C-alpha positions as a printed Julia matrix, in Angstrom:
374×3 Matrix{Float64}:
  -0.06  -0.08   -0.02
   1.97   2.96   -1.36
   0.61   6.05   -2.92
  -2.39   8.43   -2.86
  -5.89   6.88   -1.88
  -9.19   8.33   -2.33
 -12.73   7.67   -1.33
 -16.21   9.45   -1.57
 -18.1   11.33   -4.2
 -16.88  10.41   -7.72
 -19.68  11.12  -10.29
 -17.27  13.04  -12.55
 -14.2   10.87  -11.94
 -12.81  13.34   -9.55
 -11.13  10.66   -7.33
  -8.98   9.73  -10.24
  -9.38   5.99   -9.5
 -10.29   4.9   -13.13
 -14.07   4.98  -12.94
 -17.03   7.25  -11.87
 -18.56   5.29   -8.98
 -18.56   6.51   -5.42
 -16.5    4.36   -3.11
 -16.53   4.11    0.75
 -13.0    2.54    1.25
  -9.82   4.04    0.08
  -8.88   3.26   -3.42
  -5.52   4.06   -5.06
  -5.54   6.82   -7.58
  -4.28   6.32  -11.17
  -2.3    8.31  -13.52
  -2.24   8.75  -17.24
   1.43   8.23  -18.22
   4.02   8.25  -15.55
   3.08   8.86  -12.05
   5.14  11.55  -10.14
   8.14  10.37   -8.41
   7.92  12.93   -5.51
   5.51  13.04   -2.7
   1.94  14.47   -2.86
   1.91  17.56   -0.49
  -1.51  19.31   -1.21
  -4.96  18.27   -2.36
  -7.57  20.81   -3.53
 -11.1   19.88   -4.75
 -13.87  21.76   -6.53
 -17.4   20.43   -6.95
 -16.38  18.02   -9.72
 -12.62  18.32  -10.12
  -9.5   17.71   -8.05
  -5.98  19.3    -8.23
  -3.04  17.64   -6.43
   0.37  19.17   -5.89
   3.71  17.4    -5.51
   6.73  18.33   -3.35
   8.67  19.42   -6.59
   5.85  21.75   -7.65
   4.02  19.47  -10.25
   0.23  19.8   -10.48
  -2.19  17.08  -11.72
  -6.0   17.07  -12.28
  -8.82  14.69  -12.39
 -12.53  14.98  -12.91
 -14.57  17.21  -15.19
 -12.48  19.82  -17.09
 -15.31  21.37  -19.09
 -15.33  24.56  -17.01
 -11.71  25.11  -17.78
 -10.8   24.71  -14.04
  -8.28  21.96  -14.92
  -6.07  24.14  -17.18
  -5.37  23.68  -20.9
  -7.24  20.43  -21.92
  -7.62  19.54  -25.57
 -11.11  18.19  -26.32
 -12.18  18.65  -22.77
 -15.82  17.75  -23.51
 -14.77  14.26  -24.68
 -11.79  13.45  -22.4
 -11.84  10.7   -19.79
 -11.03  12.52  -16.58
 -11.18   9.44  -14.29
  -7.29   9.35  -14.12
  -4.91  12.12  -12.89
  -3.2   14.0   -15.75
  -0.49  16.62  -15.66
  -2.07  20.18  -15.46
  -0.97  22.47  -18.24
  -1.02  26.16  -17.67
   0.96  27.31  -20.71
   0.95  25.28  -24.03
   4.3   26.85  -25.23
   6.5   26.7   -22.19
   7.01  25.52  -18.55
   5.47  28.19  -16.27
   7.54  27.27  -13.28
   7.0   25.17  -10.22
   3.5   25.43   -8.42
   3.54  26.45   -4.7
  -0.19  26.78   -3.74
  -3.46  25.44   -5.09
  -7.17  26.09   -4.27
 -10.43  25.43   -5.91
 -13.84  27.07   -5.82
 -16.84  24.91   -7.0
 -15.78  25.27  -10.7
 -12.53  27.25  -10.86
  -8.91  26.66   -9.71
  -6.11  29.11   -8.68
  -2.52  28.03   -8.8
   0.5   30.12   -7.6
   3.74  29.61   -9.48
   7.29  30.52   -8.78
   8.92  33.2   -10.9
  12.51  33.33  -12.31
  13.83  34.3    -8.96
  12.02  31.41   -7.13
   9.46  33.71   -5.44
   5.68  32.8    -5.38
   4.46  35.79   -7.47
   2.67  34.28  -10.57
  -0.98  33.73   -9.93
  -3.01  31.79  -12.51
  -6.77  31.43  -12.39
  -8.69  29.13  -14.59
 -12.38  28.14  -14.82
 -15.78  29.88  -14.73
 -14.77  33.52  -14.52
 -18.04  35.19  -13.28
 -18.04  33.47  -10.05
 -14.47  32.93   -8.89
 -11.78  33.27  -11.48
 -10.8   36.77  -12.73
 -11.27  37.17  -16.31
  -9.55  40.02  -18.24
 -10.82  38.78  -21.78
 -13.48  40.7   -23.53
 -16.71  39.29  -24.61
 -19.68  37.53  -22.82
 -18.21  34.13  -22.49
 -15.43  32.99  -20.02
 -12.05  31.99  -21.36
 -11.17  28.43  -20.97
  -7.4   29.31  -20.94
  -5.59  29.83  -17.73
  -5.21  33.47  -16.93
  -2.05  34.99  -15.44
  -3.24  37.83  -13.23
  -1.61  41.14  -14.11
  -0.07  43.48  -11.48
  -0.64  40.98   -8.69
   0.64  40.43   -6.21
   2.02  43.88   -5.59
   5.76  44.53   -6.34
   7.98  43.49   -3.49
   5.51  40.87   -2.04
   4.88  37.2    -2.67
   2.06  34.79   -1.93
   2.25  33.15    1.46
  -1.27  31.48    1.48
  -4.23  30.63   -0.71
  -7.73  29.65    0.08
 -11.11  29.36   -1.67
 -14.77  28.96   -0.72
 -17.79  27.98   -2.78
 -17.28  30.97   -5.12
 -14.56  33.21   -3.59
 -10.78  33.19   -3.42
  -8.5   34.75   -0.71
  -4.79  35.37   -0.99
  -2.39  36.07    2.02
   0.76  37.85    1.21
   4.13  37.63    2.92
   3.59  41.14    4.53
   0.35  40.08    6.26
  -1.91  41.77    3.69
  -5.04  39.96    2.32
  -6.52  40.15   -1.07
  -9.7   38.5    -2.48
 -12.03  38.08   -5.44
 -15.16  36.35   -6.56
 -18.47  36.44   -4.85
 -18.54  39.05   -1.99
 -22.27  39.47   -1.53
 -22.01  38.26    2.11
 -19.03  40.47    2.84
 -16.77  37.51    2.81
 -14.27  39.71    1.0
 -14.82  42.62    3.45
 -17.16  45.6     2.81
 -17.89  45.95   -0.85
 -17.25  49.23   -2.6
 -17.43  50.35   -6.26
 -15.26  47.48   -7.46
 -18.0   44.92   -7.3
 -20.47  44.34  -10.03
 -24.3   44.45   -9.58
 -24.24  40.84   -8.33
 -21.5   41.48   -5.71
 -18.8   39.9    -7.64
 -15.25  41.19   -7.52
 -13.47  40.41  -10.81
  -9.95  41.39   -9.86
  -7.91  40.93   -6.65
  -8.99  43.63   -4.08
  -7.2   44.3    -0.9
  -9.27  43.58    2.27
  -8.68  46.84    4.18
  -9.04  47.63    7.82
  -7.61  44.36    9.28
  -6.51  44.88   12.9
  -3.56  42.37   12.65
  -1.01  40.96   10.16
  -2.67  37.72    8.73
  -0.72  34.47    8.77
  -3.46  32.2     7.36
  -6.83  32.37    5.73
  -9.42  29.64    5.29
 -12.85  29.86    3.49
 -16.16  28.4     4.32
 -19.05  28.41    1.75
 -19.74  32.26    2.23
 -17.36  33.19    5.04
 -13.56  34.0     5.44
 -11.61  33.27    8.5
  -8.32  35.1     9.1
  -5.8   34.22   11.94
  -2.65  35.94   13.01
   0.76  34.35   13.74
   0.59  31.52   16.35
   2.26  33.8    18.95
  -0.58  36.23   18.27
  -3.54  34.02   17.29
  -6.01  36.75   16.75
  -9.1   35.67   14.87
 -11.35  37.59   12.49
 -14.22  36.11   10.6
 -15.75  38.03    7.58
 -19.05  37.16    5.91
 -22.18  35.38    6.76
 -22.95  34.45   10.39
 -24.96  31.36    9.54
 -24.18  28.56   11.96
 -22.64  31.18   14.21
 -19.47  31.33   12.26
 -18.85  34.97   13.24
 -20.65  35.31   16.53
 -19.23  32.06   17.95
 -15.62  32.56   16.94
 -13.06  33.03   19.73
 -11.17  36.31   19.74
  -7.9   34.43   19.65
  -6.4   30.96   19.54
  -2.75  31.27   20.36
  -0.26  28.53   19.72
  -2.29  27.22   16.83
  -0.74  24.74   14.43
  -3.23  24.07   11.53
  -6.33  25.81   10.57
  -8.9   24.45    8.0
 -12.57  25.05    7.14
 -15.63  23.25    5.88
 -18.46  25.05    4.22
 -20.07  25.52    7.64
 -17.33  25.26   10.24
 -13.84  26.38   11.21
 -11.34  24.02   12.74
  -8.06  25.03   14.57
  -5.6   22.34   15.76
  -3.46  23.65   18.47
   0.11  22.64   19.13
  -0.95  20.53   22.09
  -2.94  18.29   19.76
  -6.38  19.6    20.81
  -8.94  20.64   18.22
 -10.92  23.89   18.6
 -13.96  24.14   16.24
 -17.25  26.1    15.7
 -20.01  26.27   13.26
 -22.52  23.7    11.79
 -23.2   20.46   13.53
 -26.42  18.98   12.22
 -24.65  16.01   10.66
 -22.01  15.63   13.4
 -19.48  18.02   11.7
 -18.0   19.45   14.91
 -15.42  17.27   16.84
 -16.86  14.22   18.56
 -16.1   13.86   22.23
 -13.06  11.85   23.35
 -10.83  12.74   20.39
  -7.22  11.44   20.9
  -4.33  13.83   20.36
  -4.14  14.92   16.85
  -1.27  15.8    14.47
  -3.24  16.92   11.43
  -6.56  17.83   10.23
  -8.34  18.46    6.88
 -11.85  19.81    6.5
 -14.01  18.99    3.53
 -17.39  20.52    2.45
 -19.29  18.96    5.34
 -16.85  16.34    6.92
 -13.44  16.28    8.56
 -10.29  14.05    8.33
  -7.99  13.9    11.25
  -4.55  12.24   11.68
  -3.7   10.97   15.26
  -0.45  10.84   16.93
  -0.95   7.13   17.13
  -1.11   6.93   13.31
  -4.87   6.52   12.64
  -6.73   8.6    10.08
 -10.21   9.44   11.49
 -13.28  10.86    9.85
 -16.54  12.2    11.06
 -19.4   14.46    9.73
 -21.67  14.11    6.74
 -20.61  11.01    4.71
 -23.45  10.32    2.33
 -21.11   9.58   -0.58
 -18.88   7.22    1.35
 -16.3    9.87    2.2
 -16.36   9.0     5.94
 -16.17   5.33    5.25
 -18.78   2.55    5.09
 -20.23   2.85    8.56
 -22.76   5.61    8.66
 -26.11   6.43   10.36
 -29.23   7.97    8.9
 -28.51  10.44    6.06
 -24.95   9.3     5.92
 -24.04  10.88    9.22
 -21.04   9.98   11.37
 -22.23  11.93   14.29
 -20.84  12.04   17.82
 -18.13   9.41   16.91
 -15.55   8.67   14.26
 -14.54   6.18   11.78
 -11.02   4.83   11.19
 -10.2    5.23    7.49
  -6.68   4.02    7.65
  -4.05   3.11   10.4
  -0.38   2.62   10.38
  -1.02  -0.45   12.63
  -2.34  -2.2     9.51
   0.24  -1.06    7.05
   3.71  -2.58    6.28
   6.59  -1.58    8.65
   8.19   1.56    7.47
   4.93   2.99    6.07
   4.14   6.56    6.73
   1.02   8.71    6.26
   2.4   11.94    4.98
  -0.65  13.81    3.87
  -4.52  13.87    4.31
  -7.08  15.87    2.38
 -10.88  16.49    2.21
 -12.9   18.07   -0.52
 -16.54  18.14   -1.62
 -17.6   14.85    0.0
 -14.15  13.41   -1.02
 -11.26  12.11    1.29
  -7.63  11.61    0.54
  -4.73   9.83    2.31
  -1.14   9.78    1.02
   0.91   6.76    2.08
   4.63   6.27    1.52
   6.77   3.35    2.36
  10.46   3.04    2.96
  11.22   6.37    1.18
   9.28   5.4    -1.94
   6.41   7.79   -3.33
   3.8    7.46   -5.87
């Protein structure tokens, strides 16, 4: 057992496992052509597509490419997207190594290193009017990846990238935050004249008036959560207050390690292995009682994966597509408890679980063994 494994919703082949059936146990992903030799480090998922990133900066996609969210794809309407393929941003040249990835429902954003190895080139691809900036003229979105002009500002580089249902947020190395996409719920700060009549911002706009330098941003469906450096830990939530996302947020969470967000909840793993969370809980999305000490977390649309210090991958929340494993209650819930999706106890000696991910009812586990990767 060595490689990237996936389970959950798969109606468009977004798991990359060679077919379009949902699965409730981890299945190894497949690649068209040679699989990457280096380790998978990030997984980003839209509604019907997935982007994965390797340690060396390679990006690969699976699922439905028809929106343009998977980069340049010849004959996208006819292609079989059930296996991962290399993502192409430029047809004529290599754009550089990718450092960050994020997906809205039907667009993707990738940050690429420039000639000086700084993360300054931001490409957006997909449906332009609801998430991906589009500088082309005409009423129809471009299916070609778009290199954003004059962004980030000179002298800065991208430190973090996050996306919600239809909005994108970028954190720069100076602590400033920019965003674009759907801002109707103030998830991109208070709107001014830069938004169109539908509340959509089509170019990166600075979120002004922030009371601290931001270290990380995460996005819920219509909400953005910003947090300061771990020594500071101040928290600011922008956007809709549904599920108490703003009103229930703590003022600060110092000594945090990892922050993640579902469509309706925010999850902050502290350095002591304890998980702080608030938001939606009707399907058991918030942490169940008695969780062991954790090393990692990843929140999907309505479920969570967690990696324990004992080497288990746990999942809980809404698992109607098998994304929380086969054992669920009514409506596919895993509520007030967790399932174990994978465990080092059952893997060959020398195995390591190096990454977990969660998307739109999809779950991801990367396993390496004795220094071997995919």
